[in-house]
Amino acid sequence: MKLAGAFPRNLEALQDVFTLAEAFYLMASVPTAGQFPVSFALEELFTNMVKYNPTGLGEIQIDLEYRDGTVRLDLADPDSDPFDLEADAPKVDPDLPLGQRKPGGLGVHLIKKLMDRIECRYGGRTATFTLFKRLE
Amino acid sequence: MLEISREASGTILLSGRFDASQAEKAKSILLALQEGATLDFQNLDYISSAGLGVLLAAQKVLQPKGQALRLINVHSHIKDVFHFSGFDQIFEIA
C-alpha cells in the first residue's frame, strides 16, 4: 500500500504532513506501535528541510509505503545542497549534563535510534532520504 | 494540536501533540515558570525534538533557582525518546 503527497516549504504545512501519515496508517493498517517512529522521522526531516533550506524551489515530496511488514518513507527536496544524515548532522552526546546541552542534531540522533535503516541519495539538486521501519 | 492546562493541584497537564508547530506556544508558557512543576503526560501522544528542546530550555531556566520540572504518566514510546536522548538523566520521570 502506498500514499504520497507534496507539501510547501513552510511549518504551517506540518499538519498536512501528519494528516497524510494518519491516512496512510489507517489505509495500510500500520500497527500502532510503528506509527510514532514514522511520524517522528517525517516531522524531523520535513522541518529540517524547511528550516535549513527555506529558499529552495519546489515542494517537498513525501512517499509512504507499507509492504511485507516494513514501512518505507521517502522525503525528497528537489532543490537542495547535498546533505548526509550520517556524515553531516551534528553529533549528540546523550550523556552530557543539562548545562552543557546545546540545540542541534537531536532530531537526527533520535531518527537513527528509532528507525532501522537510513539511505541518503543526491542527484540533479534533489536530496532524497529513505528510511525503513520493520514492524513485524 | 497541543493543549496546556493547569490543575488546581498545580500540576500542568499536556494533551495532544507536542510538535514543531506548537513549540512557540509551549515556550511562552513553560519558560515563564518561576518555580518547578509537575508535568502530566497522560494525554500527550507525541513529542518531537522541537518539544524536547522546549522542555530542555525550561529546565535550564529553572536549574539555577534550584527548581526543576518533573514528569509523570509518560507513555512508553515517549519514555524511549527520553532514554535515547539522555533526557531521563535530566528530568525526574515518575
Tab-separated table of C-alpha atoms in Angstrom:
chain	number	residue	atom	x	y	z
A	1	MET	CA	0.000	0.000	0.000
A	2	LYS	CA	1.378	3.409	-0.966
A	3	LEU	CA	0.395	7.002	-0.320
A	4	ALA	CA	2.156	10.186	-1.424
A	5	GLY	CA	1.892	13.942	-1.199
A	6	ALA	CA	3.779	17.145	-1.959
A	7	PHE	CA	3.988	19.946	0.584
A	8	PRO	CA	5.014	23.609	0.541
A	9	ARG	CA	8.204	24.537	2.299
A	10	ASN	CA	6.768	26.016	5.490
A	11	LEU	CA	5.988	24.945	9.021
A	12	GLU	CA	2.262	25.538	8.527
A	13	ALA	CA	2.266	22.512	6.199
A	14	LEU	CA	3.324	20.210	9.021
A	15	GLN	CA	-0.276	19.489	9.980
A	16	ASP	CA	-0.987	18.389	6.408
A	17	VAL	CA	2.055	16.100	6.565
A	18	PHE	CA	0.613	14.469	9.691
A	19	THR	CA	-2.785	14.179	8.017
A	20	LEU	CA	-1.165	12.263	5.158
A	21	ALA	CA	0.623	9.994	7.638
A	22	GLU	CA	-2.559	9.282	9.595
A	23	ALA	CA	-4.460	8.432	6.403
A	24	PHE	CA	-1.619	6.098	5.462
A	25	TYR	CA	-1.666	4.349	8.855
A	26	LEU	CA	-5.396	3.812	8.545
A	27	MET	CA	-5.413	2.627	4.934
A	28	ALA	CA	-2.394	0.346	5.363
A	29	SER	CA	-3.368	-0.878	8.858
A	30	VAL	CA	0.031	0.095	10.200
A	31	PRO	CA	0.361	-1.231	13.770
A	32	THR	CA	0.019	1.482	16.421
A	33	ALA	CA	3.483	0.777	17.806
A	34	GLY	CA	5.025	1.645	14.465
A	35	GLN	CA	3.239	4.925	13.938
A	36	PHE	CA	5.203	7.052	16.401
A	37	PRO	CA	8.695	6.436	14.964
A	38	VAL	CA	7.453	7.022	11.410
A	39	SER	CA	5.668	10.269	12.327
A	40	PHE	CA	8.727	11.363	14.292
A	41	ALA	CA	11.072	10.774	11.343
A	42	LEU	CA	8.632	12.528	8.993
A	43	GLU	CA	8.444	15.642	11.154
A	44	GLU	CA	12.156	15.862	11.834
A	45	LEU	CA	13.190	15.547	8.198
A	46	PHE	CA	10.413	17.779	6.862
A	47	THR	CA	11.106	20.542	9.389
A	48	ASN	CA	14.856	20.290	8.731
A	49	MET	CA	14.180	20.844	5.028
A	50	VAL	CA	12.003	23.843	5.869
A	51	LYS	CA	14.412	25.274	8.429
A	52	TYR	CA	17.734	24.781	6.663
A	53	ASN	CA	16.658	25.292	3.061
A	54	PRO	CA	13.866	27.899	3.195
A	55	THR	CA	14.617	29.390	-0.235
A	56	GLY	CA	14.762	26.101	-2.128
A	57	LEU	CA	12.431	25.800	-5.096
A	58	GLY	CA	9.555	23.378	-5.384
A	59	GLU	CA	7.556	21.348	-2.924
A	60	ILE	CA	8.828	18.589	-0.671
A	61	GLN	CA	7.704	15.185	-1.866
A	62	ILE	CA	6.751	12.504	0.647
A	63	ASP	CA	6.085	8.874	-0.242
A	64	LEU	CA	4.939	6.256	2.245
A	65	GLU	CA	4.772	2.531	1.615
A	66	TYR	CA	3.892	-0.440	3.825
A	67	ARG	CA	4.899	-3.801	2.441
A	68	ASP	CA	5.924	-7.124	3.974
A	69	GLY	CA	5.765	-5.714	7.489
A	70	THR	CA	8.047	-2.768	6.756
A	71	VAL	CA	7.242	0.931	6.405
A	72	ARG	CA	9.304	2.765	3.805
A	73	LEU	CA	9.415	6.529	3.985
A	74	ASP	CA	10.877	8.749	1.253
A	75	LEU	CA	11.332	12.517	1.556
A	76	ALA	CA	12.722	14.386	-1.422
A	77	ASP	CA	13.792	18.033	-1.617
A	78	PRO	CA	14.027	18.958	-5.324
A	79	ASP	CA	16.320	21.967	-4.828
A	80	SER	CA	18.878	21.245	-2.148
A	81	ASP	CA	22.586	21.095	-1.467
A	82	PRO	CA	23.855	17.621	-0.588
A	83	PHE	CA	23.277	16.501	2.989
A	84	ASP	CA	24.159	13.157	4.519
A	85	LEU	CA	22.350	12.306	7.738
A	86	GLU	CA	25.241	10.158	8.938
A	87	ALA	CA	28.152	12.407	7.995
A	88	ASP	CA	26.781	15.948	8.160
A	89	ALA	CA	24.381	16.035	11.131
A	90	PRO	CA	25.812	17.391	14.410
A	91	LYS	CA	26.711	14.598	16.804
A	92	VAL	CA	24.778	14.373	20.069
A	93	ASP	CA	26.230	13.096	23.328
A	94	PRO	CA	23.251	11.827	25.352
A	95	ASP	CA	25.378	11.722	28.500
A	96	LEU	CA	26.022	15.467	28.639
A	97	PRO	CA	24.626	17.225	31.728
A	98	LEU	CA	21.938	19.880	31.389
A	99	GLY	CA	24.313	22.844	31.454
A	100	GLN	CA	26.354	21.560	28.506
A	101	ARG	CA	23.419	20.701	26.245
A	102	LYS	CA	23.081	22.761	23.076
A	103	PRO	CA	20.356	22.715	20.403
A	104	GLY	CA	21.001	20.871	17.150
A	105	GLY	CA	21.277	17.299	15.983
A	106	LEU	CA	18.853	15.743	18.452
A	107	GLY	CA	16.180	15.000	15.858
A	108	VAL	CA	18.556	13.127	13.558
A	109	HIS	CA	20.123	11.349	16.547
A	110	LEU	CA	16.686	10.064	17.544
A	111	ILE	CA	15.733	9.110	13.991
A	112	LYS	CA	18.787	6.844	13.923
A	113	LYS	CA	17.644	5.236	17.168
A	114	LEU	CA	14.002	4.819	16.153
A	115	MET	CA	14.322	3.716	12.509
A	116	ASP	CA	16.006	0.547	11.242
A	117	ARG	CA	17.769	1.799	8.122
A	118	ILE	CA	18.507	5.168	6.506
A	119	GLU	CA	19.672	5.860	2.962
A	120	CYS	CA	20.662	9.273	1.558
A	121	ARG	CA	20.839	9.947	-2.187
A	122	TYR	CA	21.678	13.078	-4.142
A	123	GLY	CA	21.415	13.896	-7.821
A	124	GLY	CA	20.305	16.773	-10.040
A	125	ARG	CA	19.855	19.067	-6.991
A	126	THR	CA	17.433	16.574	-5.421
A	127	ALA	CA	18.259	15.288	-1.950
A	128	THR	CA	16.323	12.153	-1.040
A	129	PHE	CA	16.169	10.428	2.317
A	130	THR	CA	14.760	6.898	2.504
A	131	LEU	CA	14.044	5.331	5.863
A	132	PHE	CA	12.784	1.897	6.816
A	133	LYS	CA	10.978	0.675	9.927
A	134	ARG	CA	10.366	-3.030	10.383
A	135	LEU	CA	7.113	-3.585	12.274
A	136	GLU	CA	6.518	-7.342	12.112
B	1	MET	CA	-2.572	20.467	18.429
B	2	LEU	CA	-1.139	20.806	21.928
B	3	GLU	CA	-3.225	21.876	24.894
B	4	ILE	CA	-1.655	23.007	28.150
B	5	SER	CA	-3.746	23.493	31.262
B	6	ARG	CA	-3.072	23.817	34.969
B	7	GLU	CA	-4.995	21.772	37.513
B	8	ALA	CA	-5.958	23.054	40.941
B	9	SER	CA	-3.138	20.959	42.410
B	10	GLY	CA	-0.636	22.936	40.326
B	11	THR	CA	0.129	20.023	38.008
B	12	ILE	CA	0.432	21.090	34.387
B	13	LEU	CA	-1.435	18.830	32.003
B	14	LEU	CA	-0.165	18.484	28.434
B	15	SER	CA	-2.544	16.950	25.889
B	16	GLY	CA	-2.226	16.133	22.207
B	17	ARG	CA	0.848	16.547	20.045
B	18	PHE	CA	3.952	18.480	21.070
B	19	ASP	CA	5.424	19.088	17.612
B	20	ALA	CA	7.372	21.901	15.951
B	21	SER	CA	4.226	23.878	15.137
B	22	GLN	CA	3.332	24.006	18.851
B	23	ALA	CA	6.780	24.819	20.221
B	24	GLU	CA	6.358	28.598	20.423
B	25	LYS	CA	3.076	28.311	22.278
B	26	ALA	CA	4.592	25.859	24.763
B	27	LYS	CA	7.693	28.012	25.154
B	28	SER	CA	5.625	31.026	26.145
B	29	ILE	CA	4.089	29.028	28.992
B	30	LEU	CA	6.858	26.729	30.197
B	31	LEU	CA	9.718	29.213	30.028
B	32	ALA	CA	7.684	31.658	32.098
B	33	LEU	CA	7.512	29.263	35.057
B	34	GLN	CA	9.039	30.821	38.150
B	35	GLU	CA	9.230	27.583	40.093
B	36	GLY	CA	9.371	23.848	39.489
B	37	ALA	CA	6.285	21.989	38.370
B	38	THR	CA	4.943	18.546	37.650
B	39	LEU	CA	4.032	17.941	34.014
B	40	ASP	CA	1.423	15.251	33.463
B	41	PHE	CA	1.962	13.488	30.113
B	42	GLN	CA	-1.012	11.122	30.441
B	43	ASN	CA	-2.730	12.643	27.405
B	44	LEU	CA	0.401	13.537	25.475
B	45	ASP	CA	0.539	11.234	22.450
B	46	TYR	CA	3.542	12.614	20.617
B	47	ILE	CA	6.664	14.693	21.092
B	48	SER	CA	9.376	15.650	18.624
B	49	SER	CA	12.809	17.204	19.096
B	50	ALA	CA	11.166	20.639	18.998
B	51	GLY	CA	9.123	19.710	22.059
B	52	LEU	CA	12.134	18.205	23.767
B	53	GLY	CA	14.014	21.434	23.105
B	54	VAL	CA	11.329	23.474	24.874
B	55	LEU	CA	11.413	21.167	27.897
B	56	LEU	CA	15.209	21.390	27.997
B	57	ALA	CA	15.128	25.188	27.801
B	58	ALA	CA	12.588	25.347	30.631
B	59	GLN	CA	14.727	23.058	32.776
B	60	LYS	CA	17.749	25.287	32.092
B	61	VAL	CA	15.811	28.337	33.290
B	62	LEU	CA	14.742	26.587	36.478
B	63	GLN	CA	18.007	24.889	37.407
B	64	PRO	CA	19.859	27.978	38.722
B	65	LYS	CA	16.913	28.595	41.051
B	66	GLY	CA	17.228	25.080	42.443
B	67	GLN	CA	13.940	24.196	40.770
B	68	ALA	CA	13.035	21.557	38.188
B	69	LEU	CA	10.328	20.069	36.029
B	70	ARG	CA	9.139	16.595	36.984
B	71	LEU	CA	7.269	14.367	34.542
B	72	ILE	CA	4.527	11.873	35.361
B	73	ASN	CA	2.392	9.412	33.386
B	74	VAL	CA	4.791	9.280	30.440
B	75	HIS	CA	3.816	6.798	27.700
B	76	SER	CA	6.380	4.123	26.885
B	77	HIS	CA	7.165	5.389	23.360
B	78	ILE	CA	7.887	8.853	24.763
B	79	LYS	CA	9.954	7.309	27.575
B	80	ASP	CA	12.051	5.629	24.864
B	81	VAL	CA	12.758	9.028	23.307
B	82	PHE	CA	13.781	10.432	26.688
B	83	HIS	CA	16.087	7.461	27.189
B	84	PHE	CA	17.701	7.655	23.739
B	85	SER	CA	18.333	11.373	24.163
B	86	GLY	CA	19.627	11.093	27.731
B	87	PHE	CA	16.793	13.295	28.945
B	88	ASP	CA	15.922	10.632	31.514
B	89	GLN	CA	19.073	11.806	33.316
B	90	ILE	CA	17.958	15.439	33.157
B	91	PHE	CA	14.294	15.064	34.144
B	92	GLU	CA	12.823	13.105	37.023
B	93	ILE	CA	10.282	10.782	35.422
B	94	ALA	CA	7.880	9.178	37.865
